[in-house]
PDB file of C-alpha atoms in Angstrom:
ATOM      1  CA  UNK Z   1       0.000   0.000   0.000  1.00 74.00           C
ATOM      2  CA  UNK Z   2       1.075   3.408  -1.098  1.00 89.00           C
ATOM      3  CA  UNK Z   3       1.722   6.244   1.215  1.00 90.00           C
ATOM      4  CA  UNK Z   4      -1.121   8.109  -0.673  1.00 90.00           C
ATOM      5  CA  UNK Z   5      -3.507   4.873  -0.272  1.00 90.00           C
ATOM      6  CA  UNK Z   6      -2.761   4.859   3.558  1.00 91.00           C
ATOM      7  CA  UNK Z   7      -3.547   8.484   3.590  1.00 93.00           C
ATOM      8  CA  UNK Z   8      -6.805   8.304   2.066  1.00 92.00           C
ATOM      9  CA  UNK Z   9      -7.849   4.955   4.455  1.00 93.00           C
ATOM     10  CA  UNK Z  10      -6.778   6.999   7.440  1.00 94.00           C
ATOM     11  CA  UNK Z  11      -9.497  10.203   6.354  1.00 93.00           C
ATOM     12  CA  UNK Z  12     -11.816   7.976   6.067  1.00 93.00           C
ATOM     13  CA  UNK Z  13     -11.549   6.166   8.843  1.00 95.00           C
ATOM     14  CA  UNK Z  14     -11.128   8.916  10.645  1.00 94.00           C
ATOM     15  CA  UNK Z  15     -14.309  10.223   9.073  1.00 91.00           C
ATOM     16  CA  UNK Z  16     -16.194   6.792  10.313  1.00 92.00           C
ATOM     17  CA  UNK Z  17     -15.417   7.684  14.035  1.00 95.00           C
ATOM     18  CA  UNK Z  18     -16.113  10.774  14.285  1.00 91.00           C
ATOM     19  CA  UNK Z  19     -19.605  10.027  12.629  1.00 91.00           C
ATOM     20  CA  UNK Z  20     -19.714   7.030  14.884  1.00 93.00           C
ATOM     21  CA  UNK Z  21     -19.257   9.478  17.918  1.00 94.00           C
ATOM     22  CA  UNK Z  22     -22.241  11.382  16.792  1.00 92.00           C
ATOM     23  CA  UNK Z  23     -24.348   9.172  16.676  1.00 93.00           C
ATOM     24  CA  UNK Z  24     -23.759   6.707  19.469  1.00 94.00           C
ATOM     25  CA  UNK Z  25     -25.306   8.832  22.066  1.00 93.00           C
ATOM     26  CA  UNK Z  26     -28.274   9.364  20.517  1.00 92.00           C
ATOM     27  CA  UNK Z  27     -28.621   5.614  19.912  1.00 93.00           C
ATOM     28  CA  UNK Z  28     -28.587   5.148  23.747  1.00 93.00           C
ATOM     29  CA  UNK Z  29     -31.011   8.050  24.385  1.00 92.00           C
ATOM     30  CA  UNK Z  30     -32.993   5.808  22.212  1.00 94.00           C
ATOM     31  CA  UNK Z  31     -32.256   2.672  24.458  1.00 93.00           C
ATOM     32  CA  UNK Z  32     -33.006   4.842  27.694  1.00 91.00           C
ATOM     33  CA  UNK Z  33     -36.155   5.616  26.039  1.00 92.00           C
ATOM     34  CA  UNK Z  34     -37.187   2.293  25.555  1.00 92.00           C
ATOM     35  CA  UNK Z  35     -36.394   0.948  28.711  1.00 90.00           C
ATOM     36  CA  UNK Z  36     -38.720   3.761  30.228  1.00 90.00           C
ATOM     37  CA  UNK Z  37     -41.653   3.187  27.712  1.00 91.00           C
ATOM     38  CA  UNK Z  38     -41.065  -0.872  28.938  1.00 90.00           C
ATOM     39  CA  UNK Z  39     -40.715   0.157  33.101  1.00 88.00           C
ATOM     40  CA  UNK Z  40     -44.161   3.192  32.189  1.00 88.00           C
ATOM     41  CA  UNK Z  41     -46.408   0.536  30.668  1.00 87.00           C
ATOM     42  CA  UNK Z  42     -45.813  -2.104  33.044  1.00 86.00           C
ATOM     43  CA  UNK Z  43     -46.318  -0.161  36.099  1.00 84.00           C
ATOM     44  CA  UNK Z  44     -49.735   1.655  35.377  1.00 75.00           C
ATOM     45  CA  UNK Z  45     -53.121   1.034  34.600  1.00 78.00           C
ATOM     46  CA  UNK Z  46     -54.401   4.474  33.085  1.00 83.00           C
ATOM     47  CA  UNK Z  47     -53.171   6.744  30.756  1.00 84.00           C
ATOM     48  CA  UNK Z  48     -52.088   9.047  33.474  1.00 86.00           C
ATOM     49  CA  UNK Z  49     -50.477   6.650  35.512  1.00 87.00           C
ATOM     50  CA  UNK Z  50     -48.047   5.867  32.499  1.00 87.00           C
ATOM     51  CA  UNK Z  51     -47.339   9.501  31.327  1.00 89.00           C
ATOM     52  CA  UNK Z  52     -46.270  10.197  35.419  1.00 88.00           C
ATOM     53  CA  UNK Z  53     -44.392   7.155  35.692  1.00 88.00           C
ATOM     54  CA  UNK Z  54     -42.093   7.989  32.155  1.00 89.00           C
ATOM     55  CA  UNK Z  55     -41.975  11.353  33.612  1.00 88.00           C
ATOM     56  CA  UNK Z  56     -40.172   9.971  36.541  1.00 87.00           C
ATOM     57  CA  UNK Z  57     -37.895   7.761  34.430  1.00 86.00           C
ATOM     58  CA  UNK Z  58     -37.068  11.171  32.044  1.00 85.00           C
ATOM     59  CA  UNK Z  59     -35.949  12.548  35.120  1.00 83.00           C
ATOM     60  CA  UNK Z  60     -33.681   9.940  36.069  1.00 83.00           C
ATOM     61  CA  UNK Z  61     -32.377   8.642  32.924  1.00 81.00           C
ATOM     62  CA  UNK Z  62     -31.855  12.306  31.707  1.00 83.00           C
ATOM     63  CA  UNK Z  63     -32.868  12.367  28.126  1.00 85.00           C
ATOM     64  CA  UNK Z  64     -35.218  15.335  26.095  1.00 83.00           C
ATOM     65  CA  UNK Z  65     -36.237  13.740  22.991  1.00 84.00           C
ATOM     66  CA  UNK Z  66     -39.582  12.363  24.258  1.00 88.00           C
ATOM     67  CA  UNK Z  67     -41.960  13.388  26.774  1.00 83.00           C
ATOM     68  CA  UNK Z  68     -45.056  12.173  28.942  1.00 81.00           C
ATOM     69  CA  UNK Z  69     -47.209  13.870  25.832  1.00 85.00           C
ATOM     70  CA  UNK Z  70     -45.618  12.662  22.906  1.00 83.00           C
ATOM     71  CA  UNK Z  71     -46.321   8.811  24.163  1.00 87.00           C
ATOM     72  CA  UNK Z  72     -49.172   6.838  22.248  1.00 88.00           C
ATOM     73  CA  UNK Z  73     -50.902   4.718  24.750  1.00 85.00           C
ATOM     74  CA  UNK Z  74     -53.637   1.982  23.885  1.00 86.00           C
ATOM     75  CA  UNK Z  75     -54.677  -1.200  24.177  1.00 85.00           C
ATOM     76  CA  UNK Z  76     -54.151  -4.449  22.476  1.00 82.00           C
ATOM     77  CA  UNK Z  77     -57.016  -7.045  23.965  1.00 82.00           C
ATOM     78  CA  UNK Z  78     -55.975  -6.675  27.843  1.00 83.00           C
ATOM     79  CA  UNK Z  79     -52.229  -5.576  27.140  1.00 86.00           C
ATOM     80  CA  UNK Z  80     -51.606  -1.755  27.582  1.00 86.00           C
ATOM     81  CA  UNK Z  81     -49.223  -0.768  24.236  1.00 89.00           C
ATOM     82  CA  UNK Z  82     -46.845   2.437  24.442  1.00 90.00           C
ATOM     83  CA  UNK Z  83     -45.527   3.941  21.354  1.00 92.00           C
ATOM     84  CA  UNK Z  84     -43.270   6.615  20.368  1.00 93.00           C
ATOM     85  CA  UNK Z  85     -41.435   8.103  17.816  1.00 94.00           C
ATOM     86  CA  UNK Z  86     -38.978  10.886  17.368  1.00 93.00           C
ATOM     87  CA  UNK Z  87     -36.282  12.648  14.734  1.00 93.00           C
ATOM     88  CA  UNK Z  88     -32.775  13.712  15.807  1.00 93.00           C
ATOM     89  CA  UNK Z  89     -30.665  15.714  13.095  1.00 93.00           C
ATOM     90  CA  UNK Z  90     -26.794  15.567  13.854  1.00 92.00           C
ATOM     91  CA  UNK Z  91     -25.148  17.830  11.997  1.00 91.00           C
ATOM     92  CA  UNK Z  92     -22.022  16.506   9.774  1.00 88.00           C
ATOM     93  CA  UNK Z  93     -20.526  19.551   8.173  1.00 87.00           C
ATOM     94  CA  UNK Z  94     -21.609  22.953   6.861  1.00 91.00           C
ATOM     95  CA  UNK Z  95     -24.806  22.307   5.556  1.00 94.00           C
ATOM     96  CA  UNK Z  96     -25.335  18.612   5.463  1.00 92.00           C
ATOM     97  CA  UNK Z  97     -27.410  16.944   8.325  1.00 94.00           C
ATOM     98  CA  UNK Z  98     -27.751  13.250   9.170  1.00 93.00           C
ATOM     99  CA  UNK Z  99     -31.679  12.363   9.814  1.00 95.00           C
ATOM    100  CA  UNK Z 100     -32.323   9.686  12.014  1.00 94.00           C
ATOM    101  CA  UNK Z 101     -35.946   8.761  12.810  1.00 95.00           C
ATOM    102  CA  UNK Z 102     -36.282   6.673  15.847  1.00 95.00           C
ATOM    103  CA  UNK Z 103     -39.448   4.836  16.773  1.00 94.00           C
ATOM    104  CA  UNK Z 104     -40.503   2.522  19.832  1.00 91.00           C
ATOM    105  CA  UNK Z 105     -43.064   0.305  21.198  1.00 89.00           C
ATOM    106  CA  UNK Z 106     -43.507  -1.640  24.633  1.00 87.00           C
ATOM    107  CA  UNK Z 107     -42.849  -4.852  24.650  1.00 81.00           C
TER     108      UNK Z 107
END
């Protein structure tokens, strides 16, 4: 391998991390989120109940992308179902964005 060619591997693999770095931690807001949609719809019965207990979990878990209001809550026969979905831009360069469009559901 050339010196050019290791150049050229090194930008872009420096490129790859620094993309990766953007957008790990919104991958585990995502997984925060999901664990407090999971913890919400198992521990209430009404939709009030489940929009105070995610409240409570936003507070500890510290994440913004979803509130209490933004949660879908119904039911599937006699099993409460939460759903939510949200977009996060992370910006790359100048004026290029990366969109990524996350969506949940209790399990």
């Amino acid at each position: 391998m050339s010196l050019v060619g290791l150049v050229f591997v090194g930008v872009v693999v420096a490129m790859l991390l620094v993309l990766a770095a953007k957008v790990v931690p919104t991958v585990t807001e995502y997984m925060a989120i999901q664990r407090a949609v999971n913890r919400a719809a198992q521990s209430g019965t009404t939709v009030t109940e489940i929009r105070n207990a995610f409240e409570r979990a936003k507070t500890a878990d510290y994440f913004e992308a979803v509130s209490g209001r933004d949660l879908v809550i119904s039911k599937d026969g006699d099993k409460i179902v939460v759903e939510f979905a949200y977009d996060k831009e992370v910006h790359l360069f100048g004026p290029a964005y990366l969109l990524l469009k996350y969506r949940g559901r209790s399990q």
